[in-house]
Structure formats: structure tokens, C-alpha cells
Short mmCIF file of C-alpha atoms and ligand atoms in Angstrom, two decimals:
data_model
loop_
_atom_site.label_atom_id
_atom_site.label_comp_id
_atom_site.label_asym_id
_atom_site.label_seq_id
_atom_site.Cartn_x
_atom_site.Cartn_y
_atom_site.Cartn_z
CA MET A 1 4.14 -6.50 12.19
CA ASN A 2 6.05 -9.30 10.78
CA ASP A 3 5.18 -9.06 7.15
CA LEU A 4 8.33 -10.78 6.12
CA ALA A 5 8.54 -13.60 8.66
CA GLY A 6 9.95 -16.78 7.16
CA LYS A 7 11.26 -14.87 4.01
CA HIS A 8 14.93 -14.72 2.98
CA ILE A 9 15.98 -11.88 1.03
CA VAL A 10 19.26 -11.16 -0.62
CA LEU A 11 19.96 -7.42 -0.55
CA GLY A 12 22.35 -6.34 -3.26
CA LEU A 13 24.13 -3.11 -2.93
CA THR A 14 25.86 -1.45 -5.91
CA GLY A 15 27.87 1.74 -6.28
CA GLY A 16 25.90 4.91 -5.30
CA ILE A 17 25.37 7.42 -2.76
CA ALA A 18 21.89 5.90 -2.02
CA CYS A 19 23.85 3.15 -0.20
CA TYR A 20 23.23 5.06 3.02
CA LYS A 21 19.43 4.36 2.61
CA ALA A 22 20.40 0.56 2.09
CA ALA A 23 21.43 0.39 5.77
CA GLU A 24 18.03 1.59 7.01
CA LEU A 25 16.30 -0.78 4.40
CA CYS A 26 18.34 -3.76 5.74
CA ARG A 27 17.08 -2.79 9.11
CA GLY A 28 13.72 -2.61 8.05
CA LEU A 29 13.70 -5.92 6.49
CA VAL A 30 15.16 -7.50 9.72
CA LYS A 31 12.40 -5.83 11.80
CA GLU A 32 9.75 -7.38 9.54
CA GLY A 33 11.07 -10.68 10.25
CA ALA A 34 13.03 -11.49 7.20
CA THR A 35 16.51 -13.10 7.24
CA VAL A 36 18.89 -10.92 4.89
CA GLN A 37 21.81 -11.80 3.01
CA VAL A 38 23.77 -8.87 2.07
CA VAL A 39 25.94 -8.91 -1.16
CA MET A 40 27.96 -5.82 -2.16
CA THR A 41 29.88 -4.90 -5.32
CA GLU A 42 33.23 -3.26 -5.00
CA ALA A 43 32.04 0.10 -6.05
CA SER A 44 29.27 -0.05 -3.32
CA GLU A 45 32.05 -0.42 -0.66
CA GLN A 46 33.20 3.04 -1.58
CA PHE A 47 29.98 4.25 -0.01
CA ILE A 48 29.22 1.97 2.87
CA THR A 49 31.16 -0.67 4.77
CA ALA A 50 30.36 -4.31 4.70
CA VAL A 51 30.93 -4.19 8.63
CA THR A 52 27.89 -1.81 8.79
CA MET A 53 25.54 -4.11 6.63
CA GLN A 54 27.02 -7.17 8.52
CA ALA A 55 25.86 -5.59 11.91
CA LEU A 56 22.52 -4.69 10.62
CA SER A 57 21.80 -7.91 8.90
CA GLY A 58 23.39 -10.17 11.50
CA ARG A 59 25.34 -12.04 8.74
CA PRO A 60 28.50 -11.87 7.18
CA VAL A 61 28.59 -10.02 3.92
CA TYR A 62 29.45 -11.46 0.64
CA THR A 63 31.52 -9.43 -1.87
CA SER A 64 33.33 -11.81 -3.96
CA GLN A 65 32.65 -14.84 -6.12
CA TRP A 66 35.90 -16.29 -4.95
CA ASP A 67 34.65 -16.38 -1.19
CA ALA A 68 36.08 -19.64 0.14
CA ARG A 69 33.72 -19.70 3.13
CA GLU A 70 31.27 -21.62 1.10
CA PRO A 71 32.27 -25.37 1.06
CA ASN A 72 31.66 -25.81 -2.57
CA ASN A 73 33.06 -22.31 -3.38
CA MET A 74 29.98 -21.33 -5.14
CA PRO A 75 28.47 -18.49 -3.33
CA HIS A 76 26.50 -17.27 -6.57
CA ILE A 77 24.68 -20.60 -6.55
CA ASN A 78 24.15 -21.08 -2.92
CA LEU A 79 22.93 -17.55 -2.11
CA SER A 80 20.37 -17.44 -4.92
CA ARG A 81 18.94 -20.99 -4.37
CA GLN A 82 18.01 -20.08 -0.77
CA SER A 83 16.14 -16.59 -1.24
CA ASP A 84 12.51 -15.69 -1.90
CA ALA A 85 13.73 -12.50 -3.65
CA ILE A 86 16.68 -10.52 -4.65
CA LEU A 87 16.44 -6.88 -4.13
CA ILE A 88 18.97 -4.54 -5.64
CA ALA A 89 18.95 -1.35 -3.82
CA PRO A 90 20.56 0.77 -4.89
CA CYS A 91 20.92 -0.46 -8.39
CA SER A 92 23.28 1.93 -10.53
CA ALA A 93 22.99 2.77 -14.17
CA ASP A 94 26.10 0.81 -14.76
CA PHE A 95 24.68 -2.43 -12.94
CA MET A 96 21.37 -2.20 -14.91
CA ALA A 97 23.39 -2.20 -18.12
CA LYS A 98 25.34 -5.11 -16.75
CA LEU A 99 22.25 -7.22 -16.06
CA VAL A 100 20.86 -6.39 -19.62
CA HIS A 101 23.82 -7.82 -21.12
CA GLY A 102 23.86 -10.97 -18.77
CA ARG A 103 27.52 -10.10 -17.52
CA ALA A 104 28.69 -12.04 -14.71
CA ASP A 105 32.15 -10.78 -13.68
CA GLU A 106 31.58 -10.27 -10.08
CA LEU A 107 29.30 -11.96 -7.52
CA LEU A 108 26.10 -9.86 -7.69
CA SER A 109 25.56 -10.11 -11.34
CA LEU A 110 26.83 -13.63 -11.43
CA MET A 111 24.22 -14.39 -8.81
CA CYS A 112 21.50 -12.65 -10.57
CA LEU A 113 22.31 -14.51 -14.02
CA ALA A 114 22.60 -17.92 -12.08
CA ARG A 115 19.33 -17.56 -10.23
CA PRO A 116 16.35 -19.88 -11.03
CA ILE A 117 14.52 -17.15 -12.99
CA ASP A 118 10.93 -18.56 -12.34
CA LYS A 119 11.34 -19.14 -8.57
CA VAL A 120 13.71 -16.25 -7.59
CA PRO A 121 12.29 -12.94 -8.35
CA LEU A 122 14.66 -10.01 -8.96
CA LEU A 123 13.56 -6.50 -7.85
CA ILE A 124 15.46 -3.35 -8.84
CA ALA A 125 15.48 0.07 -7.06
CA PRO A 126 17.42 2.35 -9.25
CA ALA A 127 19.52 5.24 -8.00
CA MET A 128 21.21 7.73 -10.16
CA ASN A 129 21.68 11.39 -11.38
CA ARG A 130 18.50 12.71 -13.34
CA GLU A 131 20.28 12.91 -16.63
CA MET A 132 21.59 9.34 -16.29
CA TRP A 133 18.11 8.38 -15.34
CA ALA A 134 16.58 10.21 -18.35
CA HIS A 135 19.28 8.95 -20.90
CA PRO A 136 17.67 6.72 -23.49
CA ALA A 137 20.30 4.06 -22.91
CA THR A 138 19.03 3.73 -19.21
CA GLN A 139 15.29 3.65 -20.16
CA ARG A 140 16.00 1.19 -22.73
CA ASN A 141 17.80 -0.97 -20.28
CA MET A 142 14.89 -0.73 -17.73
CA GLN A 143 12.45 -1.75 -20.36
CA GLN A 144 14.85 -4.65 -21.32
CA LEU A 145 15.05 -5.83 -17.52
CA ALA A 146 11.35 -5.58 -17.27
CA ASP A 147 10.88 -7.65 -20.36
CA ASP A 148 13.29 -10.12 -19.02
CA GLY A 149 11.19 -10.64 -15.85
CA ALA A 150 12.62 -8.20 -13.41
CA THR A 151 10.37 -5.73 -11.22
CA ILE A 152 11.56 -2.21 -11.46
CA LEU A 153 10.34 -0.44 -8.29
CA GLY A 154 10.51 3.07 -9.93
CA VAL A 155 12.53 6.15 -8.60
CA GLY A 156 11.74 9.14 -6.32
CA SER A 157 12.09 12.76 -7.29
CA GLY A 158 13.68 15.66 -5.70
CA PHE A 159 17.03 16.95 -4.22
CA GLN A 160 19.82 14.94 -5.49
CA ALA A 161 23.39 14.48 -3.95
CA CYS A 162 24.88 16.03 -6.87
CA GLY A 163 23.10 19.22 -6.32
CA GLU A 164 20.61 19.06 -9.12
CA THR A 165 16.81 18.42 -8.67
CA GLY A 166 14.87 15.78 -10.71
CA ASP A 167 13.93 11.99 -11.20
CA GLY A 168 16.47 9.37 -10.26
CA ARG A 169 16.78 9.28 -6.34
CA MET A 170 16.31 5.77 -4.88
CA LEU A 171 12.91 5.31 -3.21
CA GLU A 172 13.25 5.77 0.68
CA ALA A 173 13.65 2.73 2.79
CA ASN A 174 10.10 2.61 3.88
CA GLU A 175 8.72 2.86 0.57
CA LEU A 176 10.92 -0.23 -0.76
CA LEU A 177 9.84 -2.09 2.23
CA GLU A 178 6.20 -1.49 1.43
CA ASP A 179 6.85 -2.45 -2.16
CA LEU A 180 8.54 -5.54 -1.24
CA VAL A 181 5.91 -6.74 1.33
CA ALA A 182 3.24 -5.88 -1.36
CA PHE A 183 5.24 -7.88 -4.16
CA LEU A 184 5.14 -10.88 -1.89
CA GLN A 185 1.48 -10.99 -1.06
CA PRO A 186 -0.87 -13.27 -2.96
CA LYS A 187 -2.58 -11.59 -6.07
CA ALA A 188 -6.16 -12.40 -5.38
CA LEU A 189 -7.40 -9.25 -6.94
CA ALA A 190 -5.17 -9.01 -10.16
CA GLY A 191 -6.92 -7.07 -12.63
CA LYS A 192 -9.59 -5.69 -10.57
CA ARG A 193 -10.34 -2.20 -9.88
CA VAL A 194 -11.29 -1.40 -6.21
CA LEU A 195 -12.98 1.85 -5.13
CA ILE A 196 -12.85 2.60 -1.51
CA THR A 197 -14.25 5.58 0.72
CA ALA A 198 -12.48 6.43 3.87
CA GLY A 199 -12.35 8.88 6.85
CA PRO A 200 -14.92 11.32 7.96
CA THR A 201 -16.75 14.00 5.94
CA PHE A 202 -16.74 17.81 6.90
CA GLU A 203 -19.93 19.60 6.54
CA ALA A 204 -19.29 23.31 6.51
CA LEU A 205 -21.52 25.82 8.44
CA ASP A 206 -19.41 28.69 7.46
CA PRO A 207 -15.88 29.33 6.14
CA ILE A 208 -14.46 28.72 9.68
CA ARG A 209 -16.68 26.08 11.15
CA GLY A 210 -18.22 22.79 10.22
CA ILE A 211 -19.36 19.32 11.45
CA THR A 212 -17.14 16.24 11.31
CA ASN A 213 -16.54 13.29 13.32
CA HIS A 214 -13.56 11.18 14.76
CA SER A 215 -13.04 8.71 12.01
CA SER A 216 -9.32 8.34 11.59
CA GLY A 217 -9.52 6.84 8.19
CA LYS A 218 -7.12 3.96 9.17
CA MET A 219 -9.35 1.07 8.31
CA GLY A 220 -9.98 2.35 4.68
CA PHE A 221 -6.36 3.12 4.06
CA ALA A 222 -5.34 -0.40 5.25
CA ILE A 223 -8.02 -1.62 2.86
CA ALA A 224 -6.45 0.30 0.05
CA ARG A 225 -3.16 -0.89 0.82
CA ALA A 226 -4.22 -4.46 1.13
CA ALA A 227 -6.26 -4.26 -2.23
CA ARG A 228 -3.07 -2.87 -3.97
CA GLU A 229 -0.93 -5.54 -2.39
CA ALA A 230 -3.36 -7.98 -3.79
CA GLY A 231 -2.78 -6.68 -7.38
CA ALA A 232 -5.73 -4.41 -7.74
CA ASP A 233 -6.02 -1.04 -9.21
CA VAL A 234 -7.19 1.18 -6.35
CA VAL A 235 -8.92 4.56 -6.09
CA LEU A 236 -9.24 5.79 -2.52
CA VAL A 237 -11.63 8.66 -1.91
CA ALA A 238 -10.79 10.19 1.39
CA GLY A 239 -12.30 12.70 3.60
CA PRO A 240 -10.04 15.03 5.79
CA VAL A 241 -7.37 12.65 7.41
CA HIS A 242 -3.86 12.93 8.37
CA LEU A 243 -2.61 9.74 6.52
CA ALA A 244 -0.07 9.01 4.04
CA THR A 245 -1.29 7.45 0.88
CA PRO A 246 -0.46 3.79 0.38
CA ARG A 247 2.07 3.20 -2.25
CA GLY A 248 0.54 2.72 -5.83
CA VAL A 249 -2.96 3.93 -4.70
CA ARG A 250 -4.81 6.91 -6.49
CA ARG A 251 -6.21 9.15 -3.80
CA ILE A 252 -9.10 11.60 -4.31
CA ASP A 253 -9.54 14.16 -1.38
CA VAL A 254 -13.00 15.45 -0.69
CA LYS A 255 -14.47 17.22 2.23
CA SER A 256 -18.35 16.90 2.15
CA ALA A 257 -20.56 13.90 1.82
CA ARG A 258 -21.92 15.43 -1.50
CA ASP A 259 -18.25 15.76 -2.85
CA MET A 260 -17.68 12.25 -1.94
CA LEU A 261 -20.53 11.00 -3.65
CA ALA A 262 -19.59 13.05 -6.70
CA ALA A 263 -16.25 11.44 -6.67
CA ILE A 264 -17.52 7.98 -6.27
CA GLU A 265 -20.12 8.18 -9.02
CA GLY A 266 -17.36 9.33 -11.39
CA GLU A 267 -15.37 6.22 -10.61
CA ALA A 268 -17.89 3.59 -9.91
CA THR A 269 -18.67 2.75 -13.48
CA ARG A 270 -15.39 1.39 -13.96
CA ALA A 271 -14.99 -0.40 -10.56
CA ASP A 272 -15.27 -4.20 -9.78
CA VAL A 273 -15.40 -3.69 -6.13
CA PHE A 274 -16.67 -0.87 -3.91
CA VAL A 275 -15.90 -0.70 -0.13
CA ALA A 276 -17.45 2.04 1.90
CA THR A 277 -15.72 2.44 5.08
CA ALA A 278 -16.12 6.39 5.42
CA ALA A 279 -18.14 7.77 8.37
CA VAL A 280 -20.26 9.82 6.15
CA ALA A 281 -22.25 12.56 8.07
CA ASP A 282 -25.75 11.62 8.06
CA TRP A 283 -27.00 15.22 8.05
CA ARG A 284 -25.33 18.48 6.72
CA PRO A 285 -26.27 21.97 8.00
CA ALA A 286 -29.37 23.21 5.87
CA THR A 287 -27.81 26.65 5.12
CA HIS A 288 -24.25 27.69 4.65
CA SER A 289 -22.94 31.21 5.36
CA ASP A 290 -20.49 32.51 3.01
CA GLN A 291 -19.29 34.60 6.02
CA LYS A 292 -18.40 33.68 9.37
CA ILE A 293 -21.36 33.58 11.66
CA LYS A 294 -20.96 36.14 14.18
CA LYS A 295 -22.16 36.44 17.87
CA ASP A 296 -24.54 39.41 17.71
CA GLY A 297 -24.31 40.26 21.37
CA SER A 298 -27.69 39.21 22.56
CA GLY A 299 -26.39 35.92 23.97
CA ALA A 300 -28.65 34.00 21.75
CA ALA A 301 -27.19 31.00 20.09
CA PRO A 302 -28.05 30.54 16.47
CA THR A 303 -30.69 27.79 15.62
CA LEU A 304 -29.16 25.23 13.12
CA ALA A 305 -31.33 23.27 10.82
CA PHE A 306 -29.92 19.89 9.09
CA VAL A 307 -30.82 18.16 5.94
CA GLU A 308 -30.21 14.57 5.28
CA ASN A 309 -27.02 13.56 3.21
CA PRO A 310 -27.17 11.22 0.43
CA ASP A 311 -26.28 7.60 1.43
CA ILE A 312 -23.34 6.87 -0.82
CA LEU A 313 -23.30 3.22 -0.24
CA ALA A 314 -26.96 2.73 -0.68
CA THR A 315 -26.77 4.99 -3.95
CA VAL A 316 -24.07 2.70 -5.40
CA ALA A 317 -25.70 -0.47 -4.41
CA LYS A 318 -28.83 0.52 -6.25
CA SER A 319 -26.85 1.07 -9.51
CA ALA A 320 -27.50 -1.22 -12.51
CA ARG A 321 -23.81 -2.41 -12.39
CA ALA A 322 -24.10 -3.30 -8.54
CA GLN A 323 -27.66 -4.86 -9.33
CA SER A 324 -26.32 -6.97 -11.98
CA GLY A 325 -23.34 -8.30 -9.97
CA ALA A 326 -20.68 -6.56 -11.81
CA LEU A 327 -19.88 -4.33 -8.97
CA PHE A 328 -19.41 -6.07 -5.58
CA CYS A 329 -20.51 -3.71 -2.63
CA VAL A 330 -19.09 -4.06 0.80
CA GLY A 331 -20.38 -1.82 3.62
CA PHE A 332 -19.21 -1.13 7.35
CA ALA A 333 -21.23 -0.79 10.31
CA ALA A 334 -20.05 0.63 13.58
CA GLU A 335 -22.42 -0.16 16.31
CA SER A 336 -22.34 0.28 20.08
CA HIS A 337 -24.45 -2.76 20.97
CA ASP A 338 -26.28 -5.87 19.54
CA LEU A 339 -23.84 -5.98 16.71
CA VAL A 340 -25.10 -9.13 15.00
CA LYS A 341 -28.74 -8.02 15.04
CA HIS A 342 -27.96 -4.43 13.72
CA ALA A 343 -25.43 -5.54 11.20
CA THR A 344 -27.63 -8.04 9.77
CA ALA A 345 -30.53 -5.72 9.47
CA LYS A 346 -28.22 -2.94 7.89
CA ARG A 347 -26.82 -5.34 5.40
CA GLU A 348 -30.36 -5.89 4.00
CA ARG A 349 -31.50 -2.38 4.35
CA LYS A 350 -28.45 -1.23 2.37
CA GLY A 351 -29.05 -4.16 -0.34
CA ILE A 352 -25.41 -5.23 -0.31
CA PRO A 353 -23.89 -8.79 -0.52
CA LEU A 354 -21.22 -8.27 2.30
CA LEU A 355 -21.22 -6.09 5.45
CA VAL A 356 -18.58 -5.77 8.03
CA GLY A 357 -19.70 -5.14 11.52
CA ASN A 358 -17.56 -3.97 14.34
CA ILE A 359 -18.13 -2.21 17.81
CA GLY A 360 -17.31 1.38 17.08
CA PRO A 361 -15.64 2.52 20.36
CA LEU A 362 -13.47 -0.63 20.08
CA THR A 363 -12.05 0.51 16.91
CA PHE A 364 -12.16 4.23 16.14
CA GLY A 365 -8.67 5.57 15.85
CA GLN A 366 -7.16 2.13 16.93
CA ASP A 367 -4.50 0.35 15.10
CA ASP A 368 -6.40 -2.94 15.49
CA ASN A 369 -9.96 -4.19 15.00
CA GLN A 370 -12.27 -6.98 15.18
CA MET A 371 -14.46 -7.78 12.21
CA LEU A 372 -17.80 -9.48 12.01
CA LEU A 373 -18.68 -10.73 8.42
CA VAL A 374 -22.21 -10.66 7.42
CA ASP A 375 -23.41 -12.11 4.13
CA ALA A 376 -26.52 -14.01 2.85
CA GLN A 377 -25.03 -17.20 4.24
CA GLY A 378 -24.89 -15.78 7.82
CA VAL A 379 -22.40 -14.30 10.38
CA GLN A 380 -18.60 -15.10 10.76
CA GLU A 381 -16.41 -13.36 13.53
CA LEU A 382 -12.83 -13.00 12.74
CA PRO A 383 -10.11 -12.65 15.34
CA ARG A 384 -8.89 -9.33 16.68
CA ALA A 385 -5.98 -8.26 14.65
CA SER A 386 -4.12 -5.19 13.13
CA LYS A 387 -6.11 -3.20 10.70
CA LEU A 388 -3.81 -4.19 8.02
CA GLU A 389 -4.09 -7.98 8.74
CA CYS A 390 -7.93 -7.35 9.00
CA ALA A 391 -7.84 -5.58 5.61
CA ARG A 392 -5.80 -8.37 4.02
CA ARG A 393 -8.26 -10.84 5.36
CA LEU A 394 -11.23 -8.75 4.04
CA VAL A 395 -9.55 -8.49 0.72
CA ALA A 396 -9.04 -12.44 0.58
CA GLU A 397 -12.68 -13.05 1.64
CA ILE A 398 -14.06 -10.54 -1.10
CA ALA A 399 -11.87 -12.09 -3.79
CA GLN A 400 -13.54 -15.39 -2.89
CA ARG A 401 -17.05 -13.91 -3.37
CA LEU A 402 -16.39 -12.33 -6.79
CA PRO A 403 -17.96 -13.82 -10.06
CA ARG A 404 -15.53 -16.27 -11.63
CA PRO A 405 -14.72 -14.93 -15.19
N1 CTP B 1 -22.78 5.25 4.58
C1 CTP B 1 -22.48 5.81 3.22
N2 CTP B 1 -23.20 7.23 3.20
C2 CTP B 1 -23.87 7.74 4.08
C3 CTP B 1 -23.95 7.03 5.22
C4 CTP B 1 -23.27 5.77 5.44
O1 CTP B 1 -21.83 5.53 2.17
N3 CTP B 1 -24.30 8.94 4.02
C5 CTP B 1 -21.98 3.97 4.48
C6 CTP B 1 -20.85 3.79 5.41
O2 CTP B 1 -19.58 3.99 4.78
C7 CTP B 1 -20.88 2.41 5.80
C8 CTP B 1 -22.30 2.04 5.69
O3 CTP B 1 -22.90 2.93 4.96
O4 CTP B 1 -20.17 1.52 4.92
C9 CTP B 1 -23.18 2.12 7.18
O5 CTP B 1 -23.14 3.32 7.67
P1 CTP B 1 -24.13 3.66 9.08
O6 CTP B 1 -23.82 5.34 9.16
O7 CTP B 1 -23.72 2.89 10.21
O8 CTP B 1 -25.46 3.37 8.51
P2 CTP B 1 -27.10 3.96 8.68
O9 CTP B 1 -27.60 3.34 7.67
O10 CTP B 1 -26.74 5.63 8.67
O11 CTP B 1 -27.33 3.53 10.22
P3 CTP B 1 -27.30 4.18 11.59
O12 CTP B 1 -29.01 4.12 11.74
O13 CTP B 1 -26.60 3.25 12.31
O14 CTP B 1 -26.83 5.54 11.42
#
């Protein structure tokens, strides 16, 4: 992926042991296609060298406002004017306090103060001991920075270098990267609530066995990430899958189709968009044994009977909110052949405004996908792309179809 292609990021480092994570972050930014200009405070150089950061960013590091390499001798102006965002990671408690007061006695704080505030966003990844983080002064400063237009990326929780355990760790490099990528995406779903089903369901036969399928959940998780990037409040109802929850997404884990329906019904009353990507089992065993079903020695296999599961998408699509247009429903269809014909018929049968068709064997478990959009106007084939790119495209298509306020 080249999620940051064409973006120029100023990465600011201040004093803290989390500087070691800034090395990986810098590498991640470059890998995503960004050009990275590192600016370091004197304190940060106690933790990591400018040589390391220069090697990783491929650019000379700036550490002083008196740096004479700039022809006009104004690095604080030149560096901030060229950037799409300034990310301070790690940002110490002291540096936050400095920013609050508009202090400008070294290059990084001077550059933050001198940046065009409407054009160059400032993102802050705090990193400090848990007591420092919890201190009212820090909390007050954080609020003030947010009020002044900065974006606070939050902190992690856990074991700290000082030996204590609690809040205040800097987020991991991959989390910061995901947050920055999200921050820079267009906000087509700002203020909207999006509800998504993903993955397979598991229909238990007994405490040991059950019926499920190969759905990986990747497409639904990618849509959850893309919707959150687009500014939505996202709830992801997931069957049993082995995937990390996208940043900023609320996840509800379920097993069976009936659990999934119950979770969805609880959330759908508040949602603006419902996207059903889950491969819900069409049938479940008619009976469930509380004990493991044992062989009886006769060699006879048990006879299994099935009953039909509820159709979650069709149930939601029939609700009054969906019928009135307040809840926009999107379905998925995985077909093996005659995609246009089956997808078109399925959209009408399910009673939904938009259906995404794909050829099942070409998408299951893969990292990319090819989508066919079917709506009342007709059929539109989209180019094959990564699931995240497909998800972003789908989110944009959904946003265009939502009723204008
Ligand atoms: N779906 C659902 N609940 C079900 C079955 C399906 O919510 N019990 C949703 C899926 O998440 C998907 C869409 O319905 O968005 C299409 O599912 P599919 O199983 O392909 O549809 P069916 O109507 O069961 O068609 P088929 O005859 O191909 O099985």
C-alpha cells in the first residue's frame, strides 16, 4: 500500500524513551510513500541519534533553529510550509506544556507556533509515565491543545519503562501510522453511524463441534476501517475470525447467526448505514446437544437435521427505518457464475438499495477483490484492488447515495 504517497510529514521527536518507537514509525511512514522530515529537540537526542533518524528518513535531520543550511536561515518557516502534517511522536509532558503556552525557544516548538494553523494540522502522540499523564496539569494541557486545534492521538496502556503499569505509553508505530492515514482521508461519512457484519458464523452441534465456513472477515474489517477513516462512528459485529480490530472501531464478537441478529437489532436503531458482509450460515443444526455426541459403536453416523437461520440483512432491510430511507442497507453477494444476473436478482429479493457482487472463489481469504456495484440505476464494475482500496471506494459510493441533510 502507498497510503501516504505524495504526502510530506514533519516528524517531531521530543525527550522520552518512546523515541525508540519513532524509528519504526519513521520507517513505516516512508514505506507508505511519505517523504519525512525529522525535527528533534535536544532532549530527544539523549534517547536516539539524529544519524539513525537521517538514515531511516533519507533526509538530514533538523535540530536547531539556527541551522544555516536553509538559505534564508529560517528552518521554522520553510519546514512547516511544505508539510501536510506535523506529527510529534513522542510528545513529552513538558513539550505539551510548552505548546500550550506558545513557547518558541527551540526549533520544534517554534515551527509548531509558526505553522499556518488552518493548513498544516498538528498531531500529538503523548508519551510519559502514568502519574505524569494522569496529572491535572497534563490533562488540562491536553484539553487546551485540542481546543487550539491539535489532534491528540491518545496513549496506550501497559508496562512502562519506569517499571510501573498504567496509561501514558506512546501508541505503537503501526497504530500511529493507521491513525495518521485515517486523519488524512476525506471525511465523507462524518457524523454518520455505520454498522457492519463480518466473518462467518458458527452453528454449534455440541460443545465440541459445529458448522462454519471459510469467510476470513477481511472485507468487512476493511470496510470498518475505511468507514472510520471517513469519520463515521463504526460498530463491527464479527463472527469468529482472527483479525485485529481496526483502530477506533467498536467490535462486538458473536458466534451464531442468531447471536449476530440479536447484536445487529440492538444497534440498527441508531445506525445510518448497515453493511452486511458476513457469510451467515443459511442453516443451523435443528438440535444442539449439551454433551459431546459420541460414537455408539454400531458404525452408524448420526442423522443431522437443519433449520433455516434468520436472514439478517433481509430482516434489517424490512425495518421501518430502512424502509423510510433513514437506514441505508448494503448487501454482498458471493457467486460462482452469472454474477450480474444473480447479483441483480439478489438486490431485489433482499429489498436493498445497493448490493456488491463478487466472484466468491476469487475473493475468499484474498487480500484483494473485484466488486460489482448493483443499484436501481444498473451495474457498475470496479477495478480489482486491495480490499482496503475497495472498501474506501465503497464508502465513497455509499456516502454519495445517502440522503442530503
Ligand atoms: N445475509 C444475512 N443473513 C443471512 C444470509 C445472508 O445477512 N442469513 C446477507 C449476507 O451478509 C450478504 C447477503 O445477505 O450481504 C447475501 O447473502 P447470500 O447468502 O449470498 O444470499 P442468499 O439470499 O442466501 O442467496 P443464495 O441463494 O446465493 O444462498
